[in-house]
XYZ file of C-alpha atoms in Angstrom:
550
model
C 22.875 -5.189 -14.521
C 24.381 -2.342 -12.603
C 27.515 -3.118 -10.639
C 26.476 -2.691 -6.949
C 30.144 -1.111 -6.039
C 29.797 1.831 -8.305
C 26.629 2.876 -6.738
C 27.693 4.208 -3.015
C 29.063 7.357 -2.362
C 32.494 7.745 -0.928
C 33.523 9.170 2.079
C 30.184 8.152 4.404
C 29.710 9.984 7.452
C 30.614 8.404 10.870
C 27.409 6.472 12.204
C 29.268 6.728 16.081
C 26.424 8.929 17.471
C 23.901 6.619 16.616
C 25.074 3.728 18.258
C 26.065 5.281 21.874
C 24.064 5.182 25.328
C 21.261 7.401 25.711
C 19.400 8.490 28.754
C 15.503 7.352 29.099
C 12.597 9.573 29.235
C 9.849 7.652 31.669
C 7.434 10.841 31.771
C 6.059 11.363 28.379
C 7.419 14.868 27.022
C 5.728 17.089 24.332
C 7.362 17.310 20.595
C 7.208 19.686 17.962
C 4.856 19.168 15.078
C 5.530 20.260 11.541
C 3.025 19.862 8.965
C -0.242 17.647 10.149
C -0.351 14.401 11.517
C -4.009 13.169 10.210
C -6.431 13.568 13.181
C -7.704 9.825 12.357
C -3.984 8.425 13.759
C -4.523 7.669 17.244
C -2.709 5.471 18.777
C 0.924 4.484 20.276
C 4.276 3.503 17.492
C 6.335 1.376 19.846
C 9.889 0.973 19.133
C 12.549 -1.430 20.208
C 15.976 -1.638 20.083
C 19.618 -1.153 22.006
C 20.238 2.113 24.063
C 23.008 1.220 26.877
C 26.390 -0.049 25.250
C 28.737 0.033 28.585
C 28.484 -0.555 32.170
C 31.332 1.113 34.366
C 34.379 0.050 32.086
C 33.216 -2.800 30.438
C 31.861 -2.216 26.928
C 30.036 -4.035 24.666
C 31.355 -5.770 21.249
C 28.371 -5.974 19.260
C 25.601 -3.283 18.614
C 22.788 -6.422 19.135
C 24.255 -6.724 22.590
C 23.446 -3.432 23.795
C 20.377 -3.214 26.364
C 16.876 -3.250 25.379
C 15.151 0.309 25.320
C 11.912 1.048 24.996
C 10.188 4.083 23.191
C 6.569 5.273 22.294
C 5.361 7.750 20.488
C 1.807 7.992 21.373
C -0.335 9.914 18.594
C -4.009 11.497 19.763
C -5.944 14.315 17.161
C -2.474 15.377 15.693
C -0.498 15.388 18.390
C 2.375 13.727 19.486
C 4.161 12.886 23.043
C 7.356 10.859 23.507
C 8.528 8.604 25.918
C 11.017 5.661 26.403
C 12.420 3.356 29.073
C 14.822 0.650 29.652
C 13.997 -2.789 30.068
C 14.135 -3.872 33.448
C 15.520 -7.572 32.366
C 17.142 -9.578 34.578
C 20.323 -8.414 32.531
C 19.892 -5.097 32.832
C 19.290 -5.370 36.765
C 22.436 -7.062 37.382
C 24.747 -5.468 35.310
C 23.424 -2.318 36.952
C 24.334 -3.448 40.619
C 27.856 -5.041 39.874
C 28.284 -2.114 37.308
C 30.118 -4.305 34.820
C 28.726 -6.696 32.050
C 28.039 -10.084 34.216
C 25.717 -11.869 31.499
C 26.881 -12.728 28.224
C 25.207 -11.232 25.351
C 25.123 -12.048 21.145
C 28.333 -10.645 20.587
C 30.265 -9.943 24.044
C 31.571 -12.784 26.868
C 30.826 -11.413 29.915
C 34.315 -12.175 32.096
C 34.436 -13.789 35.575
C 33.871 -12.013 38.838
C 37.453 -10.147 39.576
C 36.716 -10.683 42.983
C 36.703 -14.323 43.173
C 39.951 -16.118 43.898
C 41.916 -17.306 41.158
C 40.478 -20.753 40.832
C 36.958 -19.680 41.140
C 37.574 -17.463 38.100
C 38.901 -20.398 36.371
C 36.208 -22.984 36.934
C 33.298 -20.310 36.402
C 34.487 -20.461 32.505
C 33.267 -24.401 32.551
C 29.593 -23.214 33.635
C 27.498 -22.806 30.537
C 25.943 -19.377 30.500
C 22.410 -18.806 31.160
C 20.413 -17.323 28.224
C 19.793 -13.364 28.798
C 16.646 -11.648 28.858
C 17.635 -8.315 26.954
C 15.001 -8.487 24.617
C 15.864 -5.645 22.223
C 14.757 -7.083 19.393
C 10.894 -6.628 19.240
C 7.361 -5.931 20.397
C 5.203 -8.725 20.180
C 1.379 -9.951 21.078
C -0.070 -13.001 22.484
C -3.340 -13.156 23.442
C -3.869 -9.225 23.240
C -0.615 -8.614 25.855
C 2.085 -6.876 24.662
C 6.001 -8.582 25.560
C 9.377 -7.762 24.115
C 11.059 -10.747 22.750
C 14.994 -11.463 21.632
C 16.132 -15.115 20.372
C 15.898 -16.731 23.900
C 13.935 -18.573 25.531
C 12.921 -15.590 27.362
C 10.317 -12.599 26.803
C 9.015 -10.122 28.955
C 5.397 -8.724 29.204
C 5.593 -4.995 29.312
C 2.837 -2.210 29.743
C 2.354 -0.455 26.731
C 1.326 2.792 27.811
C 3.571 3.116 30.501
C 6.564 0.963 29.307
C 7.009 -0.528 32.651
C 8.643 -3.934 32.605
C 6.314 -7.003 33.875
C 6.513 -10.569 34.156
C 9.486 -12.911 32.629
C 8.238 -15.446 30.536
C 10.492 -18.610 29.709
C 8.934 -20.632 26.861
C 10.344 -23.623 28.357
C 7.831 -23.735 31.420
C 4.809 -24.278 28.659
C 6.112 -25.675 25.743
C 9.262 -28.075 25.128
C 11.821 -25.168 23.143
C 14.552 -23.589 23.959
C 14.195 -20.645 22.233
C 11.609 -18.744 19.655
C 11.913 -15.869 17.372
C 10.984 -12.556 17.635
C 8.956 -12.163 14.620
C 5.880 -14.132 15.145
C 2.940 -14.281 12.640
C -0.600 -13.836 13.488
C -3.704 -15.465 12.068
C -7.246 -13.802 11.678
C -8.857 -16.009 14.083
C -6.609 -14.441 16.900
C -3.988 -17.388 17.325
C -0.525 -16.286 17.276
C 2.390 -18.638 15.290
C 5.907 -18.981 16.027
C 9.029 -20.999 15.605
C 11.518 -22.344 18.426
C 14.867 -24.783 18.357
C 14.520 -27.608 20.798
C 17.319 -30.045 21.306
C 18.215 -33.029 23.251
C 19.105 -37.116 22.956
C 17.025 -37.048 19.602
C 18.552 -34.289 17.908
C 18.185 -30.780 16.932
C 14.597 -29.640 15.801
C 12.568 -26.792 14.011
C 9.366 -26.262 15.894
C 6.594 -24.614 14.928
C 4.347 -23.263 17.805
C 0.751 -21.810 17.978
C -0.887 -20.122 20.816
C -4.658 -19.914 20.848
C -6.681 -16.647 20.760
C -7.759 -15.432 23.818
C -10.527 -16.931 25.818
C -12.731 -14.157 25.514
C -15.848 -15.964 28.138
C -12.961 -16.143 30.667
C -12.049 -13.304 32.953
C -8.942 -11.276 31.832
C -5.862 -11.776 34.808
C -3.469 -9.635 34.702
C -0.347 -12.073 34.107
C 0.898 -14.140 31.190
C -1.440 -16.222 29.604
C -0.293 -18.992 27.766
C -2.511 -21.663 27.934
C -3.056 -23.730 24.914
C 0.443 -23.347 23.615
C 1.423 -25.890 21.771
C 3.764 -27.612 19.082
C 1.947 -28.300 16.382
C 5.108 -29.444 14.284
C 8.806 -30.560 14.408
C 10.859 -31.285 11.695
C 14.738 -32.587 11.994
C 17.621 -30.107 11.269
C 19.122 -32.220 7.626
C 22.621 -31.675 9.658
C 21.888 -32.528 13.524
C 25.390 -31.282 14.597
C 24.908 -27.711 12.344
C 21.398 -26.636 12.475
C 20.718 -23.486 10.514
C 20.261 -19.981 12.290
C 16.509 -18.185 11.010
C 15.365 -14.990 12.263
C 11.575 -15.565 11.286
C 9.476 -17.799 8.659
C 6.525 -17.454 5.833
C 3.013 -18.158 6.769
C 0.127 -18.159 4.194
C -3.572 -18.558 4.872
C -2.894 -22.285 4.524
C 0.698 -22.862 5.240
C 3.701 -22.405 7.233
C 7.338 -22.777 5.081
C 10.086 -22.717 7.213
C 13.220 -22.100 5.459
C 16.358 -24.086 6.491
C 19.696 -22.097 4.998
C 23.104 -22.444 4.673
C 23.829 -20.279 7.830
C 24.691 -23.018 10.547
C 25.442 -22.736 14.065
C 28.581 -25.286 14.881
C 26.646 -27.075 18.048
C 30.533 -28.260 18.989
C 31.618 -24.766 19.127
C 28.792 -23.682 20.859
C 28.968 -25.953 23.536
C 33.464 -24.948 24.058
C 32.595 -21.536 23.137
C 32.415 -20.588 27.006
C 35.734 -21.930 27.905
C 36.976 -20.736 25.059
C 35.828 -17.138 25.272
C 34.169 -16.684 22.191
C 30.897 -15.276 21.860
C 27.681 -16.404 20.356
C 28.078 -14.924 16.684
C 31.400 -16.396 16.284
C 29.695 -20.028 16.062
C 27.967 -19.103 13.137
C 29.226 -19.901 10.094
C 28.420 -20.049 6.545
C 28.372 -23.008 4.741
C 27.339 -22.290 0.927
C 28.017 -26.147 -0.197
C 24.574 -27.308 1.580
C 21.091 -26.262 -0.300
C 18.499 -24.114 1.106
C 15.434 -26.521 1.948
C 12.235 -24.998 2.072
C 9.966 -27.291 4.380
C 5.995 -26.643 3.859
C 3.733 -27.116 6.432
C 0.087 -27.361 6.523
C -0.423 -24.976 9.500
C -4.106 -26.355 10.339
C -2.953 -29.939 10.555
C 0.939 -29.839 11.481
C 1.283 -32.091 8.702
C 4.614 -31.732 6.519
C 4.786 -32.248 3.114
C 6.989 -35.035 2.049
C 7.806 -33.271 -1.613
C 11.286 -31.903 -0.377
C 11.772 -28.078 -2.334
C 15.374 -26.589 -2.721
C 16.915 -23.659 -3.671
C 20.602 -22.274 -4.349
C 22.045 -21.404 -1.227
C 21.080 -17.889 -0.082
C 20.113 -15.794 3.406
C 16.954 -14.346 4.421
C 16.425 -12.512 7.650
C 12.946 -11.241 6.793
C 10.060 -12.117 4.788
C 7.732 -9.511 2.518
C 4.598 -11.923 2.536
C 3.461 -15.207 1.052
C -0.031 -15.811 -0.627
C -1.716 -19.102 -2.287
C -2.610 -18.890 -6.084
C -4.038 -21.721 -8.199
C -2.249 -24.763 -6.785
C 1.007 -22.332 -5.867
C 2.550 -20.693 -2.900
C 4.170 -17.492 -3.735
C 7.293 -16.391 -1.230
C 8.765 -12.936 -1.130
C 11.396 -12.276 0.639
C 14.559 -10.259 1.534
C 17.764 -11.898 0.596
C 21.591 -12.153 0.307
C 23.605 -14.795 -1.274
C 26.359 -14.638 1.297
C 26.147 -14.752 4.854
C 29.415 -14.838 5.753
C 29.543 -11.184 7.774
C 27.457 -10.848 10.797
C 30.025 -10.340 13.057
C 30.842 -6.819 11.262
C 27.449 -5.071 12.788
C 30.681 -4.581 16.193
C 30.551 -1.171 17.758
C 34.378 -0.663 16.356
C 32.951 -0.804 13.392
C 30.015 0.882 13.383
C 31.652 3.855 15.111
C 34.730 4.475 12.535
C 35.456 8.069 11.790
C 33.893 9.406 8.473
C 35.460 9.362 5.288
C 38.266 6.714 4.877
C 36.922 4.163 8.051
C 33.788 4.200 7.161
C 34.131 3.656 3.450
C 36.356 0.727 4.148
C 33.444 -0.773 6.661
C 31.139 -0.585 3.928
C 32.842 -2.122 1.015
C 33.664 -5.423 3.252
C 29.743 -5.390 3.499
C 29.639 -5.010 -0.260
C 32.716 -7.620 -0.835
C 30.762 -9.784 1.171
C 27.120 -9.104 0.443
C 26.615 -8.217 4.084
C 23.687 -10.071 5.177
C 22.489 -6.862 7.013
C 22.712 -4.326 4.835
C 23.468 -3.233 1.414
C 22.939 -6.007 -0.771
C 20.023 -7.842 0.709
C 17.211 -7.479 -2.528
C 13.517 -8.620 -2.335
C 12.985 -12.005 -4.410
C 9.964 -14.133 -4.734
C 10.003 -17.892 -5.011
C 7.109 -19.890 -6.526
C 6.410 -23.414 -4.841
C 4.560 -25.796 -6.691
C 1.656 -27.355 -4.393
C 0.231 -30.053 -5.853
C 3.384 -31.906 -6.549
C 3.090 -35.962 -7.110
C 4.214 -39.163 -8.562
C 2.486 -37.986 -11.932
C 4.290 -34.621 -11.892
C 6.777 -34.772 -14.974
C 10.635 -34.095 -14.681
C 12.574 -31.560 -15.986
C 10.086 -28.951 -16.838
C 9.378 -25.767 -15.179
C 6.178 -26.484 -13.247
C 4.968 -22.476 -12.637
C 2.390 -21.373 -14.413
C 1.114 -18.101 -13.190
C 1.291 -15.651 -15.819
C 4.307 -13.109 -15.886
C 6.133 -15.063 -13.128
C 9.754 -15.504 -14.211
C 10.241 -17.805 -11.097
C 10.583 -21.469 -11.727
C 10.357 -25.330 -9.992
C 11.668 -27.954 -11.972
C 10.970 -31.256 -10.248
C 14.755 -33.033 -10.803
C 13.776 -36.472 -9.130
C 10.478 -37.790 -7.525
C 9.717 -36.191 -4.590
C 12.420 -33.126 -5.079
C 11.561 -29.655 -6.412
C 14.564 -27.645 -7.181
C 13.563 -23.892 -7.534
C 15.115 -20.857 -8.859
C 14.325 -17.160 -7.967
C 12.748 -13.858 -9.753
C 14.402 -10.369 -8.442
C 11.460 -8.682 -7.343
C 12.988 -5.365 -8.232
C 14.599 -3.268 -11.296
C 18.100 -2.292 -11.628
C 17.197 1.726 -9.603
C 16.710 -0.110 -6.233
C 20.625 -0.630 -6.434
C 20.969 3.098 -6.374
C 19.731 3.075 -2.785
C 21.976 0.246 -1.769
C 19.405 -2.784 -2.034
C 16.852 -2.823 0.971
C 15.545 -4.966 4.654
C 13.268 -4.262 7.220
C 9.968 -5.036 5.055
C 6.326 -4.230 5.935
C 3.208 -4.357 4.395
C -0.862 -3.712 5.094
C -0.317 -6.745 6.941
C -3.541 -6.751 8.720
C -5.588 -6.986 5.471
C -3.031 -8.506 3.439
C -0.653 -10.942 5.040
C -0.903 -14.110 3.434
C -2.992 -13.042 0.860
C -2.171 -11.171 -2.574
C -1.041 -7.984 -1.986
C 0.801 -5.130 -4.303
C 2.804 -3.130 -1.880
C 5.330 -3.251 0.777
C 7.515 -0.181 2.371
C 11.158 -0.793 3.238
C 14.262 0.481 4.508
C 17.015 1.243 1.418
C 21.216 0.686 3.010
C 23.408 3.351 1.551
C 25.053 3.033 4.581
C 25.627 0.535 7.389
C 22.857 1.875 8.453
C 20.014 2.372 6.718
C 19.103 5.914 4.843
C 15.902 5.760 2.871
C 12.330 4.870 2.543
C 11.475 2.929 -0.119
C 7.687 1.934 -1.524
C 7.695 -1.197 -4.104
C 5.100 -1.904 -5.800
C 5.345 -6.278 -6.773
C 3.142 -5.612 -9.498
C 5.086 -3.214 -11.562
C 8.865 -3.339 -9.651
C 8.675 0.601 -9.389
C 9.861 2.265 -6.458
C 8.723 5.664 -4.510
C 11.784 6.881 -2.308
C 12.109 9.286 0.795
C 15.792 10.255 0.907
C 17.495 12.951 2.403
C 21.144 13.691 3.128
C 22.645 12.640 6.863
C 19.065 11.695 7.897
C 18.447 7.794 8.682
C 15.167 5.874 9.121
C 13.718 3.475 11.025
C 12.232 0.428 10.057
C 8.452 1.615 8.360
C 5.187 1.034 9.938
C 2.162 0.967 7.845
C -1.149 2.218 9.354
C -4.357 2.029 7.410
C -6.978 4.833 7.253
C -10.257 4.296 9.008
C -11.859 4.633 5.492
C -9.527 2.544 3.278
C -10.632 1.234 -0.067
C -7.232 0.585 -1.209
C -4.673 -1.540 -0.088
C -2.066 1.723 0.250
C -4.673 4.057 1.695
C -3.017 4.773 5.188
C 0.315 6.294 6.810
C 3.605 4.802 6.873
C 5.495 5.751 10.165
C 9.589 6.104 10.908
C 11.718 7.287 13.134
C 14.554 9.659 11.610
C 17.651 9.922 13.536
C 21.034 11.719 12.664
C 24.392 11.774 13.274
C 24.711 15.298 12.191
C 23.021 17.442 15.368
C 21.986 16.848 18.908
C 18.511 16.011 19.760
C 17.494 16.167 16.049
C 15.351 12.797 16.206
C 11.598 12.783 14.834
C 9.050 10.974 13.806
C 7.833 10.788 10.258
C 4.783 10.781 9.001
C 4.246 10.011 5.142
C 0.802 9.589 2.719
C 1.499 5.869 1.966
C -0.134 6.148 -1.289
C 2.096 9.231 -2.496
C 4.522 8.765 -0.398
C 5.177 12.115 0.308
C 5.651 14.047 3.919
C 2.089 14.721 5.618
C 4.358 15.922 9.074
C 6.254 15.539 11.613
C 7.222 15.109 15.399
C 10.331 16.738 16.254
C 11.751 15.413 19.581
C 14.349 17.234 22.315
C 16.351 13.972 23.077
C 18.714 11.606 21.725
C 17.256 7.976 20.208
C 19.728 5.557 19.075
C 19.592 3.206 16.004
C 16.940 0.707 16.566
C 15.062 -2.537 15.299
C 11.665 -3.292 14.919
C 8.809 -1.546 16.009
C 4.692 -1.899 15.708
C 1.858 0.547 15.943
C -0.943 -0.040 18.801
C -4.315 1.214 17.915
C -5.574 0.784 21.562
C -3.037 3.752 22.417
């Protein structure tokens, strides 16, 4: 096995230009096309992410905290226009009005109002801060409407064409959850599934949410529609005072799997963090004394399997895909072995100068198996679905051909799983991978062969990767000084193969001003077809989607 510490070049360049505030571009502007963008690609590539990192003299601490900025690359008949807008969240508006940070975020605690007297400032520390509606993580869909989402109980409905901010949506007004992820799954009947937390006197629960398809017979109102939303399953936390953090979940055609991992939220610290002046990320603790637990749920009935599936401690942010195969559930995901460093994405670290300063940041990430970047690797777990009293103990239950993952019943009702590495050593040259995407419409929850992702040879992604999960062969797009966003696959109208289509990514660079471009690759060959150069600065973002409606 190649030692990860030897595959990274030294003297990394500074990422500071990628995490600075930029101006919005509300009116669409033309781009300069190089090469050719296929004429069949028609729609909008929508991206989300932080875009403003200070108000007045106040500065955010963590990259996650920056104010949400929405981007739209509108593609029609080979031409591309670009526009962007800041999300007019309550957080953005209140901060702007006061010209300082007045709403706490993930890594930044808002300080008391300096205009208050000393007693009012003291007692304001004992007020529980309201959750932020700075929805900077993803674009999501419910009943055909677009929303921008983060990991609190708030979302914002948005216009996917003008990027205008619409209604604020509070999950607690519809169902009994206190938050929801920014990574829902979509079933083929038009329903949306998500997960959210709830807590109270009865304990802490992980809840599976279902929002039904839109009612095609009803008149469409220009307002949020969550009628029929329900919690179909509530899973009690294994450690009620230390529930697990999660960013996404697994869904196949018939099952949902919630992964309870050993990165924990210390609820006592969470209750006290406002008084102590600690930000949210400081209440997250890595506790590898706990195994990883896989909770298997029938997504049609909401019934939780009585079998307890376990694996060694690991951390995962993003799932790749999952599918059922002859009595087994195959689950592919990006994993790390140590979730101890979520705080490393502070803006102070990301803005280090090039050379030794950035090398130290990257070396720290390597030392800790940084959960966000270099050493997250694709893994496959195989969960046997037919475990009962007759299942033999202490033998590998995985009988699928050529699979190296194992599952062993160690005692009645308990199965211990080991994973298969879903890559060869070649991947380590590119620093591991994250932000996986597939041909979602055709292959989510079904057998598949390819996924697309970002390679992390730096603290931000510096390559695009196509992985063949059958052969573990890679195709790579990488050029020095260019930093790609999460890739998104768009199928061609006459597609016959899984990878017939294009892959899109927004490419930014710290080396030159106003040199961002939208890259369009042939998904099959992973070679460049064309690019659309944008004459404005664009910061590094999080997630995005392709809206075929335009």
